[in-house]
Coordinates of C-alpha atoms and ligand atoms in Angstrom, one line a residue:
X1 CA 17.2 -6.6 -9.5
X2 CA 16.3 -8.4 -6.3
X3 CA 15.4 -6.1 -3.4
X4 CA 17.9 -5.8 -0.6
X5 CA 16.9 -4.8 3.0
X6 CA 19.2 -2.0 4.2
X7 CA 21.5 -2.6 7.3
X8 CA 20.2 -1.0 10.5
X9 CA 22.6 1.3 12.4
X10 CA 23.7 -1.9 14.3
X11 CA 24.8 -3.6 11.1
X12 CA 21.9 -6.0 11.1
X13 CA 19.4 -6.7 8.4
X14 CA 15.7 -7.8 8.6
X15 CA 14.9 -11.2 7.1
X16 CA 11.4 -9.9 6.4
X17 CA 10.8 -9.6 2.6
X18 CA 14.0 -11.5 1.7
X19 CA 13.5 -14.0 -1.1
X20 CA 14.2 -17.6 0.1
X21 CA 17.5 -17.7 -1.9
X22 CA 18.7 -14.5 -0.3
X23 CA 17.8 -15.7 3.2
X24 CA 19.6 -19.0 2.5
X25 CA 22.7 -17.0 1.4
X26 CA 22.6 -15.1 4.7
X27 CA 22.3 -18.4 6.6
X28 CA 25.1 -20.0 4.7
X29 CA 27.3 -17.0 5.4
X30 CA 26.5 -17.5 9.1
X31 CA 27.8 -21.1 8.9
X32 CA 24.5 -23.0 8.5
X33 CA 25.4 -26.3 6.6
X34 CA 24.3 -26.5 3.0
X35 CA 22.0 -29.5 3.7
X36 CA 20.1 -27.6 6.4
X37 CA 19.6 -24.3 4.5
X38 CA 16.1 -25.1 3.0
X39 CA 14.8 -26.5 6.4
X40 CA 16.1 -23.5 8.4
X41 CA 14.9 -20.9 5.9
X42 CA 11.4 -22.4 5.9
X43 CA 11.4 -22.6 9.7
X44 CA 12.3 -18.9 9.9
X45 CA 9.8 -17.8 7.3
X46 CA 7.1 -19.7 9.2
X47 CA 7.9 -17.9 12.4
X48 CA 8.0 -14.5 10.6
X49 CA 4.8 -14.7 8.5
X50 CA 2.6 -17.3 10.3
X51 CA 3.5 -17.0 14.0
X52 CA 4.4 -13.3 13.8
X53 CA 7.6 -13.7 15.8
X54 CA 9.1 -10.4 17.0
X55 CA 12.3 -11.9 18.5
X56 CA 14.6 -14.8 17.4
X57 CA 14.3 -16.2 20.9
X58 CA 10.7 -17.2 20.1
X59 CA 11.9 -19.6 17.3
X60 CA 12.1 -22.5 19.7
X61 CA 12.4 -25.2 17.0
X62 CA 15.8 -23.6 16.0
X63 CA 18.8 -24.7 18.1
X64 CA 19.6 -22.1 20.8
X65 CA 23.2 -21.8 19.5
X66 CA 21.9 -21.1 16.0
X67 CA 19.5 -18.5 17.3
X68 CA 22.4 -16.7 19.1
X69 CA 24.4 -16.7 15.9
X70 CA 21.5 -15.4 13.9
X71 CA 21.0 -12.7 16.5
X72 CA 24.3 -11.2 15.5
X73 CA 23.2 -10.6 12.0
X74 CA 19.3 -10.6 11.8
X75 CA 16.8 -8.3 13.5
X76 CA 13.1 -8.8 13.8
X77 CA 12.6 -5.3 15.2
X78 CA 9.3 -3.8 14.3
X79 CA 8.8 -0.1 13.5
X80 CA 7.7 2.0 16.5
X81 CA 4.0 2.8 16.7
X82 CA 4.3 6.6 17.3
X83 CA 0.5 7.1 17.3
X84 CA -2.6 5.0 17.1
X85 CA -6.0 6.4 16.4
X86 CA -9.3 4.5 16.5
X87 CA -12.3 5.9 14.7
X88 CA -15.9 5.5 15.9
X89 CA -16.5 3.7 12.6
X90 CA -13.8 1.0 13.4
X91 CA -11.1 2.5 11.1
X92 CA -7.7 2.4 12.8
X93 CA -4.7 4.4 11.8
X94 CA -1.1 4.0 12.8
X95 CA 1.8 6.3 12.4
X96 CA 4.9 4.1 12.3
X97 CA 8.5 5.2 12.8
X98 CA 11.5 3.3 11.3
X99 CA 15.0 3.0 12.6
X100 CA 16.2 6.2 10.8
X101 CA 13.3 8.2 12.3
X102 CA 11.2 8.4 9.1
X103 CA 7.5 7.9 9.5
X104 CA 4.6 6.5 7.4
X105 CA 0.9 5.9 7.9
X106 CA -1.0 2.7 7.7
X107 CA -4.8 2.4 7.9
X108 CA -7.1 -0.5 8.7
X109 CA -10.6 -0.1 7.2
X110 CA -13.0 -2.9 8.4
X111 CA -16.1 -3.6 6.4
X112 CA -18.9 -6.1 6.9
X113 CA -17.2 -9.0 5.1
X114 CA -13.6 -7.9 4.7
X115 CA -11.0 -5.7 6.2
X116 CA -8.5 -3.8 4.1
X117 CA -5.1 -2.6 5.2
X118 CA -3.9 0.5 3.3
X119 CA -0.1 0.3 3.1
X120 CA 2.5 3.0 2.2
X121 CA 5.4 2.4 -0.1
X122 CA 7.4 5.6 0.2
X123 CA 8.1 8.3 2.8
X124 CA 6.5 11.3 1.2
X125 CA 5.8 10.9 -2.6
X126 CA 7.6 11.2 -5.9
X127 CA 4.5 12.8 -7.3
X128 CA 2.3 15.8 -6.4
X129 CA -1.3 15.0 -7.2
X130 CA -3.2 18.3 -6.4
X131 CA -6.0 16.7 -4.3
X132 CA -3.7 14.6 -2.2
X133 CA -2.2 15.8 1.1
X134 CA 0.8 13.4 0.7
X135 CA 1.4 15.1 -2.6
X136 CA 2.4 18.3 -0.7
X137 CA 5.3 16.3 0.9
X138 CA 8.6 15.8 -1.1
X139 CA 9.9 12.3 -1.5
X140 CA 12.2 11.5 1.4
X141 CA 12.9 7.9 0.5
X142 CA 11.5 4.5 -0.8
X143 CA 10.5 1.9 1.8
X144 CA 12.4 -1.4 1.8
X145 CA 10.5 -4.6 1.3
X146 CA 10.8 -5.2 5.0
X147 CA 9.3 -1.8 5.9
X148 CA 6.4 -2.3 3.5
X149 CA 5.7 -5.8 5.0
X150 CA 6.3 -4.5 8.6
X151 CA 3.1 -2.5 8.3
X152 CA 1.1 -5.7 7.8
X153 CA 3.0 -7.4 10.7
X154 CA 2.3 -4.4 13.0
X155 CA -1.4 -4.4 12.0
X156 CA -1.7 -8.1 12.8
X157 CA 0.0 -7.4 16.2
X158 CA -2.4 -4.6 17.0
X159 CA -5.5 -6.5 15.8
X160 CA -4.4 -9.6 17.7
X161 CA -4.4 -11.7 14.5
X162 CA -1.6 -14.2 15.1
X163 CA -1.2 -17.0 14.2
X164 CA -2.0 -16.0 10.6
X165 CA -3.9 -19.3 10.2
X166 CA -6.4 -18.6 12.9
X167 CA -10.1 -18.4 11.6
X168 CA -12.1 -15.2 11.7
X169 CA -9.2 -12.8 10.9
X170 CA -10.4 -9.3 10.0
X171 CA -7.4 -8.3 8.0
X172 CA -8.3 -9.9 4.7
X173 CA -7.1 -7.5 2.0
X174 CA -4.0 -5.3 1.4
X175 CA -4.1 -2.2 -0.8
X176 CA -0.9 -0.3 -1.7
X177 CA -2.8 3.0 -1.6
X178 CA -1.1 4.7 1.3
X179 CA 1.8 7.2 1.0
X180 CA 3.8 7.1 -2.2
X181 CA 3.6 5.8 -5.8
X182 CA 4.3 2.1 -5.5
X183 CA 5.5 1.7 -9.1
X184 CA 8.3 4.2 -8.5
X185 CA 9.6 1.8 -5.8
X186 CA 9.2 -1.2 -8.0
X187 CA 11.9 -3.7 -6.8
X188 CA 11.0 -3.4 -3.1
X189 CA 7.3 -3.4 -3.8
X190 CA 7.6 -6.5 -6.0
X191 CA 9.6 -8.3 -3.3
X192 CA 7.0 -7.4 -0.7
X193 CA 4.1 -8.5 -3.0
X194 CA 5.8 -11.9 -3.5
X195 CA 5.8 -12.5 0.3
X196 CA 2.2 -11.3 0.6
X197 CA 0.9 -13.8 -2.0
X198 CA 3.3 -16.7 -1.1
X199 CA 1.4 -19.5 0.6
X200 CA 4.5 -20.0 2.8
X201 CA 4.6 -16.2 3.3
X202 CA 1.7 -14.1 4.4
X203 CA -0.7 -16.2 2.3
X204 CA -3.0 -13.6 0.8
X205 CA -4.6 -14.5 -2.5
X206 CA -3.6 -12.3 -5.5
X207 CA -7.2 -11.2 -5.7
X208 CA -7.0 -9.6 -2.3
X209 CA -3.8 -7.7 -2.9
X210 CA -4.2 -4.4 -4.9
X211 CA -1.5 -2.1 -6.2
X212 CA -2.8 1.4 -6.8
X213 CA -0.9 3.6 -9.3
X214 CA -1.2 7.0 -10.8
X215 CA -0.2 5.6 -14.1
X216 CA 3.5 4.5 -14.4
X217 CA 2.7 2.8 -17.8
X218 CA 6.0 0.7 -18.3
X219 CA 5.8 -0.6 -14.7
X220 CA 2.1 -1.6 -15.1
X221 CA 3.3 -3.8 -18.0
X222 CA 6.2 -5.2 -16.0
X223 CA 3.9 -5.9 -13.0
X224 CA 1.6 -7.8 -15.4
X225 CA 4.5 -9.9 -16.4
X226 CA 6.1 -10.4 -13.0
X227 CA 3.1 -10.8 -10.6
X228 CA -0.4 -9.7 -11.8
X229 CA -2.1 -8.8 -8.5
X230 CA -5.3 -6.7 -8.5
X231 CA -4.8 -3.2 -10.1
X232 CA -6.3 0.1 -9.2
X233 CA -5.8 3.3 -11.3
X234 CA -5.8 6.8 -9.8
X235 CA -7.7 8.3 -12.8
X236 CA -9.6 11.3 -11.4
X237 CA -10.2 13.0 -14.7
X238 CA -11.3 12.1 -18.3
X239 CA -9.6 14.9 -20.2
X240 CA -5.8 15.2 -20.5
X241 CA -5.7 19.0 -20.0
X242 CA -7.5 18.5 -16.6
X243 CA -5.6 15.3 -15.6
X244 CA -2.3 17.1 -16.4
X245 CA -3.3 19.5 -13.6
X246 CA -4.7 17.0 -11.1
X247 CA -2.2 14.1 -11.7
X248 CA 1.0 15.7 -13.2
X249 CA 2.3 12.2 -14.2
X250 CA -0.3 12.4 -17.0
X251 CA 2.1 14.7 -18.9
X252 CA 4.4 11.7 -19.2
X253 CA 1.8 9.0 -19.8
X254 CA -1.6 10.4 -20.9
X255 CA -5.0 8.9 -20.5
X256 CA -4.9 7.0 -23.8
X257 CA -1.5 5.3 -23.0
X258 CA -2.7 4.5 -19.5
X259 CA -5.9 2.8 -20.7
X260 CA -3.9 0.9 -23.3
X261 CA -1.7 -0.5 -20.4
X262 CA -4.9 -1.5 -18.6
X263 CA -6.1 -3.4 -21.7
X264 CA -2.8 -5.2 -21.7
X265 CA -2.8 -6.0 -18.0
X266 CA -3.3 -9.9 -17.8
X267 CA -6.1 -10.3 -15.3
X268 CA -9.7 -11.2 -16.1
X269 CA -10.9 -9.4 -12.9
X270 CA -12.1 -5.9 -13.1
X271 CA -9.6 -3.1 -12.8
X272 CA -10.7 -0.4 -10.2
X273 CA -10.6 3.2 -11.3
X274 CA -10.3 5.7 -8.5
X275 CA -12.2 8.9 -9.1
X276 CA -12.2 11.7 -6.5
X277 CA -15.2 13.9 -6.6
X278 CA -14.1 17.6 -6.8
X279 CA -16.9 20.2 -6.8
X280 CA -17.1 21.9 -10.2
X281 CA -13.8 20.4 -11.4
X282 CA -14.4 16.8 -12.6
X283 CA -18.0 16.0 -11.6
X284 CA -20.2 17.1 -14.5
X285 CA -22.6 14.9 -16.4
X286 CA -20.4 15.3 -19.5
X287 CA -17.4 13.9 -17.4
X288 CA -19.5 10.9 -16.4
X289 CA -20.5 10.1 -20.0
X290 CA -16.9 10.5 -21.2
X291 CA -15.8 8.1 -18.4
X292 CA -18.2 5.5 -19.7
X293 CA -16.9 6.0 -23.2
X294 CA -13.3 5.7 -22.1
X295 CA -13.9 2.5 -20.1
X296 CA -16.4 0.8 -22.4
X297 CA -14.0 -2.0 -23.5
X298 CA -12.1 -2.5 -20.2
X299 CA -13.4 -4.8 -17.3
X300 CA -13.8 -1.9 -14.9
X301 CA -15.3 -0.7 -11.7
X302 CA -15.2 3.0 -10.7
X303 CA -14.7 3.9 -7.1
X304 CA -16.3 7.4 -6.6
X305 CA -14.4 9.0 -3.7
X306 CA -16.0 12.0 -1.9
X307 CA -13.0 14.4 -1.5
X308 CA -11.7 14.3 2.0
X309 CA -10.6 18.0 2.6
X310 CA -7.3 18.7 4.4
X311 CA -6.1 22.0 5.7
X312 CA -5.1 24.3 2.8
X313 CA -6.7 22.0 0.1
X314 CA -7.5 23.9 -3.1
X315 CA -10.7 21.9 -3.7
X316 CA -14.1 21.2 -2.1
X317 CA -16.1 17.9 -2.2
X318 CA -18.9 17.6 -4.7
X319 CA -22.4 17.6 -3.2
X320 CA -24.0 14.3 -2.4
X321 CA -26.7 14.9 -5.0
X322 CA -24.0 15.6 -7.6
X323 CA -22.1 12.4 -6.7
X324 CA -25.3 10.3 -6.9
X325 CA -26.2 11.8 -10.3
X326 CA -22.6 11.1 -11.5
X327 CA -22.8 7.5 -10.3
X328 CA -26.2 7.0 -12.0
X329 CA -24.8 8.0 -15.4
X330 CA -21.8 5.6 -15.0
X331 CA -24.0 2.8 -13.8
X332 CA -26.5 3.4 -16.6
X333 CA -23.4 2.9 -18.9
X334 CA -23.0 -0.6 -17.5
X335 CA -20.1 0.1 -15.2
X336 CA -20.4 -0.4 -11.4
X337 CA -19.8 2.9 -9.6
X338 CA -20.0 2.5 -5.9
X339 CA -19.7 5.6 -3.8
X340 CA -17.0 5.2 -1.2
X341 CA -18.2 5.9 2.3
X342 CA -15.8 8.3 3.9
X343 CA -14.0 6.5 6.8
X344 CA -12.2 7.8 9.8
X345 CA -12.9 11.5 9.3
X346 CA -12.7 11.8 13.0
X347 CA -9.1 10.5 13.1
X348 CA -7.2 12.5 10.4
X349 CA -7.7 9.5 8.0
X350 CA -6.9 11.4 4.9
X351 CA -3.6 10.2 3.4
X352 CA -0.7 12.1 5.0
X353 CA -2.6 14.1 7.6
X354 CA -1.5 12.2 10.7
X355 CA 2.2 12.5 9.7
X356 CA 1.8 16.2 9.1
X357 CA 0.1 16.7 12.4
X358 CA 2.9 14.7 14.2
X359 CA 5.5 16.8 12.4
X360 CA 3.7 20.0 13.5
X361 CA 3.5 18.9 17.1
X362 CA 7.2 17.9 17.0
X363 CA 8.2 21.3 15.7
X364 CA 6.0 23.1 18.3
X365 CA 7.6 21.1 21.1
X366 CA 11.1 21.8 19.7
X367 CA 10.3 25.5 19.5
X368 CA 9.0 25.5 23.0
X369 CA 12.1 23.7 24.3
X370 CA 14.4 26.1 22.4
Ligands
SF4_401 S1 -2.3 10.3 -4.9 FE1 -0.6 8.8 -4.5 S2 0.8 9.2 -6.2 FE2 -0.5 11.0 -6.0 S3 0.6 12.4 -4.6 FE3 -0.8 11.2 -3.4 S4 0.4 9.4 -2.7 FE4 1.5 10.3 -4.4

């Protein structure tokens, strides 16, 4: 089912994330002649995704009269940047607020040769992974395709990276690893991915767009059919009884069914397996050897993530020596196991922390005002 962008309180919709056919239907409904639809829709998409237009008035190659008509139905309004934090290590985090007041986090993580934008797909989350701060928040709602893409548009605004064709851009990769389970918001996520990898859209290569999932097996198969971008799996345990605790979705699709879905996923590139290092929980030598056994026939890379503690978290991070020993066993098994450098620890970078902090401040202010 094609994604639809919801109407704003003013009855307008965002053209961001609309498929070309849907945009042309909107233009036709506004009186644009049939013979002009293709030209006008590509002009509008160019302004949205290459020039980063934030107002229809900027679209100077569209007749003024048409821009006025479009202004009655379309809005290019960006989400509000409620808070921006810049870490000493270059990581930048934004708390974005949408028209209905809901907020999500977006994080830019620059590296030597690339810069990844971590994008959210839901407000809160459908799931409740025990090590994840967002997992303590109930699902409020799914993001629309426009809201998922707006995080990239805002990041480009803040990083000064328009036009999108200019050389030396730092935002080179997009990872759907923020708040929410992307595959439980499938239609909107797919529509957003289509624009991300469309050469006439945001123009990212499929290799540089990653969907991270906790293991929604049927949707992994569907994504493989619809648009096989890069895949990351939130694995975090090698035994079902433990993964049932850490990633409750495992009770529906266990490790064996999840890895079978990975074997079916139609990309030759390596699949990334995320593995958070929890002291005395999932970090033993036996766990490392079992991880190698499970992944021996899958093109894989394992990202070892030192746990980023958040207030009230029921876990501690494994020691550096333990993490290095774990990595050595996995590497000796022929699987790359880079240890992720914790980023932005000075700016509440852990998923969900900034939103919680903002909510706490809002409640305190409201209580003080009462
Ligand atoms: S790890 Fe992902 S899927 Fe699990 S609770 Fe956190 S945001 Fe949701």
